[in-house]
Structure formats: structure tokens, C-alpha cells
Coordinates of C-alpha atoms in Angstrom, one line a residue:
M1 CA -145.7 39.2 -0.7
A2 CA -148.5 41.7 -1.0
A3 CA -149.2 43.5 -4.2
P4 CA -151.9 45.9 -5.2
G5 CA -154.6 44.5 -7.5
P6 CA -157.0 46.3 -9.8
T7 CA -159.4 48.5 -8.0
S8 CA -162.1 48.8 -10.6
A9 CA -165.5 47.4 -9.7
A10 CA -166.1 46.2 -13.2
A11 CA -166.1 42.5 -13.8
P12 CA -162.7 41.2 -15.1
D13 CA -162.2 39.8 -18.6
P14 CA -163.0 36.1 -18.2
S15 CA -160.0 35.2 -20.4
Y16 CA -157.6 37.2 -18.3
I17 CA -156.0 35.9 -15.1
G18 CA -153.3 38.5 -14.6
R19 CA -149.6 38.3 -14.0
G20 CA -147.2 37.9 -11.1
V21 CA -148.7 37.5 -7.7
H22 CA -152.3 38.0 -9.0
R23 CA -151.9 35.2 -11.5
F24 CA -150.3 33.0 -8.8
A25 CA -153.3 33.5 -6.5
V26 CA -155.8 32.7 -9.3
E27 CA -154.0 29.6 -10.3
A28 CA -153.4 28.3 -6.8
L29 CA -157.1 28.8 -5.8
A30 CA -158.4 27.3 -9.0
L31 CA -156.2 24.2 -8.6
R32 CA -157.4 23.8 -5.0
I33 CA -160.9 23.6 -6.4
F34 CA -160.1 21.2 -9.2
D35 CA -158.1 18.8 -7.0
G36 CA -160.9 18.7 -4.4
T37 CA -159.2 20.6 -1.7
Y38 CA -162.3 22.8 -1.8
A39 CA -165.3 20.6 -2.8
E40 CA -168.5 21.7 -4.5
G41 CA -170.4 23.8 -2.0
A42 CA -167.5 24.3 0.3
T43 CA -166.9 27.7 1.9
V44 CA -163.4 29.1 1.3
D45 CA -161.7 30.2 4.5
L46 CA -160.3 33.5 3.2
P47 CA -158.0 34.4 6.1
Q48 CA -156.5 30.9 6.1
L49 CA -156.0 31.0 2.3
M50 CA -154.4 34.4 2.5
A51 CA -151.9 33.0 5.0
E52 CA -151.3 29.9 2.9
L53 CA -150.6 31.8 -0.3
D54 CA -148.9 34.8 1.5
V55 CA -150.9 37.3 -0.5
S56 CA -152.8 40.4 0.4
Q57 CA -156.6 40.7 0.8
T58 CA -156.7 42.9 -2.3
V59 CA -154.9 40.2 -4.4
L60 CA -157.1 37.5 -3.1
R61 CA -160.3 39.5 -3.7
E62 CA -159.3 40.1 -7.3
A63 CA -158.5 36.4 -7.8
I64 CA -162.0 35.5 -6.5
K65 CA -163.5 38.0 -9.0
V66 CA -161.8 36.2 -11.8
L67 CA -162.9 32.7 -10.7
T68 CA -166.4 34.0 -10.1
V69 CA -166.6 35.2 -13.7
K70 CA -165.5 31.7 -14.8
G71 CA -168.3 30.1 -12.8
L72 CA -166.1 28.4 -10.1
L73 CA -166.9 30.6 -7.1
D74 CA -169.8 32.7 -5.8
A75 CA -170.1 35.0 -2.7
R76 CA -173.2 35.7 -0.7
Q77 CA -173.9 37.5 2.6
R78 CA -173.9 35.2 5.6
R79 CA -172.5 32.3 3.6
G80 CA -169.2 33.8 2.4
T81 CA -167.3 32.7 -0.7
F82 CA -168.0 29.2 -1.8
V83 CA -167.4 26.7 -4.7
R84 CA -170.3 26.5 -7.1
A85 CA -171.6 23.2 -8.4
R86 CA -169.7 21.7 -11.4
E87 CA -172.6 22.4 -13.9
N88 CA -171.9 26.1 -13.4
W89 CA -168.2 25.9 -14.3
N90 CA -167.5 27.4 -17.7
L91 CA -165.9 24.6 -19.6
L92 CA -165.8 26.9 -22.7
D93 CA -163.1 28.9 -20.9
S94 CA -159.6 27.9 -21.9
D95 CA -158.3 28.5 -18.4
V96 CA -160.9 26.3 -16.8
L97 CA -160.1 23.5 -19.3
R98 CA -156.4 23.9 -18.6
W99 CA -156.9 23.7 -14.8
R100 CA -159.1 20.7 -15.3
V101 CA -156.3 18.8 -17.1
A102 CA -153.5 20.1 -14.8
S103 CA -155.4 18.9 -11.7
G104 CA -154.8 15.3 -12.8
A105 CA -158.5 14.4 -12.1
R106 CA -159.9 11.8 -14.5
D107 CA -162.8 13.0 -16.6
E108 CA -162.8 11.0 -19.8
R109 CA -166.4 12.1 -20.6
L110 CA -165.1 15.7 -21.0
F111 CA -163.0 14.8 -24.0
D112 CA -165.6 12.4 -25.3
E113 CA -168.0 15.3 -25.3
L114 CA -165.4 17.4 -27.1
F115 CA -165.1 14.7 -29.7
E116 CA -168.9 14.6 -30.2
L117 CA -169.0 18.3 -30.7
R118 CA -166.1 18.3 -33.2
R119 CA -167.6 15.3 -35.1
S120 CA -170.8 17.3 -35.6
V121 CA -169.1 20.4 -36.8
E122 CA -165.7 19.8 -38.5
P123 CA -166.7 17.3 -41.2
A124 CA -169.4 19.8 -42.3
A125 CA -166.8 22.7 -42.1
A126 CA -164.4 20.6 -44.2
A127 CA -167.0 20.2 -46.9
L128 CA -167.8 23.9 -46.9
A129 CA -164.0 24.6 -47.0
A130 CA -163.8 22.4 -50.1
Q131 CA -166.6 24.5 -51.7
H132 CA -165.5 28.0 -50.7
R133 CA -161.7 27.9 -50.0
T134 CA -159.5 30.6 -51.4
D135 CA -155.8 30.6 -52.2
D136 CA -155.2 32.3 -48.9
D137 CA -157.1 29.5 -47.1
L138 CA -155.0 26.9 -48.8
A139 CA -151.8 28.7 -47.9
A140 CA -152.8 28.8 -44.3
L141 CA -153.5 25.0 -44.3
T142 CA -150.2 24.4 -46.0
T143 CA -148.3 26.5 -43.5
A144 CA -149.9 24.6 -40.6
L145 CA -149.0 21.3 -42.2
G146 CA -145.4 22.4 -42.7
A147 CA -145.2 23.4 -39.0
M148 CA -146.7 20.0 -38.0
E149 CA -144.1 18.2 -40.1
R150 CA -141.2 20.2 -38.7
A151 CA -142.4 19.6 -35.2
G152 CA -142.0 15.9 -35.6
S153 CA -143.1 14.3 -32.3
D154 CA -142.3 17.3 -30.2
P155 CA -145.5 18.5 -28.5
V156 CA -144.2 22.0 -28.1
G157 CA -144.4 22.5 -31.8
L158 CA -147.0 19.9 -32.7
V159 CA -149.8 21.3 -30.4
P160 CA -149.9 24.8 -31.9
A161 CA -149.5 23.5 -35.4
D162 CA -152.5 21.2 -35.0
A163 CA -154.5 24.1 -33.5
A164 CA -153.5 26.3 -36.5
F165 CA -154.7 23.7 -39.0
H166 CA -158.1 23.4 -37.4
T167 CA -158.4 27.1 -37.0
A168 CA -157.6 27.6 -40.7
L169 CA -160.0 24.9 -41.7
L170 CA -162.9 26.5 -39.8
A171 CA -161.9 29.9 -41.4
A172 CA -161.9 28.3 -44.9
S173 CA -165.5 27.3 -44.4
H174 CA -166.4 31.0 -44.8
N175 CA -169.4 30.3 -42.6
R176 CA -169.4 32.8 -39.8
F177 CA -171.0 30.5 -37.3
F178 CA -168.5 27.7 -37.9
V179 CA -165.7 30.2 -37.7
Q180 CA -166.9 31.2 -34.3
M181 CA -166.8 27.6 -33.1
Q182 CA -163.0 28.0 -32.8
R183 CA -163.6 29.9 -29.6
V184 CA -165.0 26.6 -28.1
M185 CA -163.1 23.9 -29.9
I186 CA -159.6 25.2 -30.3
P187 CA -158.8 25.8 -26.6
A188 CA -160.3 22.4 -25.8
L189 CA -158.3 20.8 -28.6
I190 CA -155.1 22.3 -27.3
E191 CA -155.7 20.8 -23.8
R192 CA -156.4 17.4 -25.3
D193 CA -153.4 17.6 -27.6
R194 CA -151.0 18.4 -24.7
V195 CA -151.9 15.1 -23.1
V196 CA -152.2 13.0 -26.3
H197 CA -149.0 14.2 -28.1
A198 CA -147.0 13.8 -24.9
G199 CA -148.0 10.1 -25.0
S200 CA -146.3 9.4 -28.4
P201 CA -149.3 8.4 -30.5
E202 CA -149.3 8.0 -34.3
H203 CA -148.2 11.2 -35.9
P204 CA -151.2 13.2 -37.0
L205 CA -149.7 14.6 -40.2
P206 CA -151.0 12.0 -42.7
T207 CA -154.7 12.4 -41.7
H208 CA -154.4 16.2 -41.8
V209 CA -152.8 16.1 -45.2
A210 CA -155.7 13.9 -46.5
V211 CA -158.2 16.6 -45.4
A212 CA -156.2 19.4 -47.0
D213 CA -155.8 17.4 -50.2
R214 CA -159.6 17.0 -50.5
V215 CA -160.2 20.7 -49.7
R216 CA -157.7 21.6 -52.4
A217 CA -159.4 19.3 -54.9
R218 CA -162.8 20.9 -54.0
D219 CA -164.1 17.4 -53.1
Q220 CA -166.8 18.2 -50.6
D221 CA -167.7 14.6 -49.8
G222 CA -164.1 13.5 -49.7
A223 CA -163.1 16.4 -47.4
S224 CA -166.0 15.5 -45.0
L225 CA -165.0 11.8 -44.9
A226 CA -161.3 12.6 -44.5
M227 CA -162.2 14.8 -41.5
V228 CA -164.3 12.0 -39.9
R229 CA -161.3 9.7 -40.3
L230 CA -159.0 12.3 -38.7
L231 CA -161.3 12.8 -35.7
D232 CA -161.8 9.0 -35.2
A233 CA -158.0 8.5 -35.3
G234 CA -157.6 11.3 -32.8
R235 CA -160.1 9.8 -30.5
H236 CA -158.4 6.4 -30.7
D237 CA -155.1 8.1 -29.8
H238 CA -156.6 9.8 -26.8
H239 CA -158.2 6.7 -25.4
T240 CA -154.9 4.8 -25.9
T241 CA -153.0 7.5 -24.1
A242 CA -155.6 7.7 -21.3
A243 CA -155.6 4.0 -20.8
G244 CA -151.9 3.9 -20.4
E245 CA -151.7 7.1 -18.4
P246 CA -148.1 7.8 -19.5
A247 CA -146.2 9.8 -16.9
A248 CA -145.0 12.2 -19.5
A249 CA -148.5 13.1 -20.5
M250 CA -149.5 13.9 -17.0
A251 CA -146.3 15.8 -16.3
A252 CA -146.8 17.9 -19.5
A253 CA -150.3 18.9 -18.4
R254 CA -149.3 19.7 -14.9
A255 CA -146.2 21.7 -16.0
D256 CA -148.4 24.2 -17.7
T257 CA -150.3 25.3 -14.7
T258 CA -148.5 28.7 -14.7
A259 CA -148.3 29.1 -18.5
T260 CA -150.2 31.7 -20.5
A261 CA -153.8 30.7 -21.1
A262 CA -154.3 28.9 -24.4
T263 CA -155.8 31.0 -27.2
P264 CA -156.8 30.1 -30.7
V265 CA -153.7 30.1 -33.0
A266 CA -153.8 32.4 -36.0
P267 CA -152.8 30.5 -39.2
A268 CA -150.0 32.1 -41.1
G269 CA -151.2 34.2 -44.0
G270 CA -154.4 35.2 -42.2
S271 CA -155.7 36.5 -38.9
T272 CA -157.7 34.5 -36.4
P273 CA -161.4 35.2 -37.1

């Protein structure tokens, strides 16, 4: 099952993991790292891995390049290719987050840290959105809410609708630094939502409507408070889902191991910043 891979010596795009056999090799090796098959500091037996995956040396070499860019692997003379310590793994990378969830390994602190980040940024972004929002911003928020309502309890529709809402809210702040935070928060939010919404929590629409209403009314304090309430409700749903470990949630996360890497969702009526 050999296939030629890219021959350029340039480092691959960290958000790109390829297609076909190349993608398969990247995903398979990444999940072996996250499920502990290859522990931190462990040397990867490349000939053995080539045989296990039935891929060519070229394909495996390109897969290693991708995972090296993402902070998972390193290669040195005399030591070979080995797994880097966890603190070097790029958790801001959407693929890394997806693999972390798909591995089934428990890491509640990861999502708690995401909550802490969002709670420091999004209430302030909501207040700025109430101050600076335009008609186009309101249209993008309304479109996302409509998609959320139409999705009902179906995670397939609900997850991208939720991501679109939060992307639109950050854009509505018209603060370029907050807008850029979507690169960190939205991929992580998508991975959290894939687990939470598969666990049938309370529907998130009412808390999102409350934020949009305060933004529309140009109520800065109200928008900030509504966002705090939204985030607190989301954290409660996540902890409830994690405590019960519903099989559907875990299956949903694992089923996406070969899906396209999550990217920020552009709200309708505007482009992703």
C-alpha cells in the first residue's frame, strides 16, 4: 500500500495532515502516541511501524514531519525518532486536540483550562460586541442561532452552529486581538462540544439567545454577565457528561479520528477573520 509523499524539504503546514494513505499514517501514529502505545520519551521502531501500517518509508517519513511540527515527535542522530514530553505537544493545534479526545484518555484539566481561558476572554468580548456591533454582526449571530435551533439535539448540526456563534461574537468585538483568539478557542470548543452534545445536556440555545439579546441592546454589562452564565452552564454540562461517561459521547469522539481537522466556522454573512 505504498504511495509517494511530498518530497519538499520545507516543513509541512501544521494544520495539514494530508489525504489517503498519508493521512492514515499520520492519524495512526498520532493515536498510538495518545493512547500510550508510544509513551513519552519512547523511540519509535520505524521498520516495525512501516510493517504494521503497511506504508512506504516515504509516507512514514512525511507523517513524522507533520507530527514533529505539531510537537509530538522529534528525531536525533543516534537516538532516532522519539515521542516528546507532553509539555511540548501543541494543544493549540486542532488536530492535536481531536486526537487527544479520540484516544479516550481522561484529561479533565484540559477542558477546565479551556474554560478558564474562555471565561477570561469571552465576557469581555461580549461587552465589546455590545458596544461595537454592526448590522452584519447581528445578522451573523442570528444566523448561528437559527442553525442551533434547527439542529435540535443533533450534534452534527449543533456543534458547527455553536462554533459559528462564538466566532461571530469574537468578530463582533472588533478587537483584532480578541478576533485572533478564535484560532485557539474555536477548535478546542468544537472538540469539547463533540463530547458534551453527544451526552444530551440541556440545549444551549436559551443561554446563547440571552447573549445575543444583550449585544443587540448595546448592554455591555448585560452581555458580559450573560456570557458568564453561558460559560458556567457549559462547564456544568461538560462535568455532568464526563462524570457519566455516556457511551455515545465517547463513540462520537472516536468516530471522528479520520474526519477533516476542525477549523473555525465562518458565520453566515461574513468571513472568518
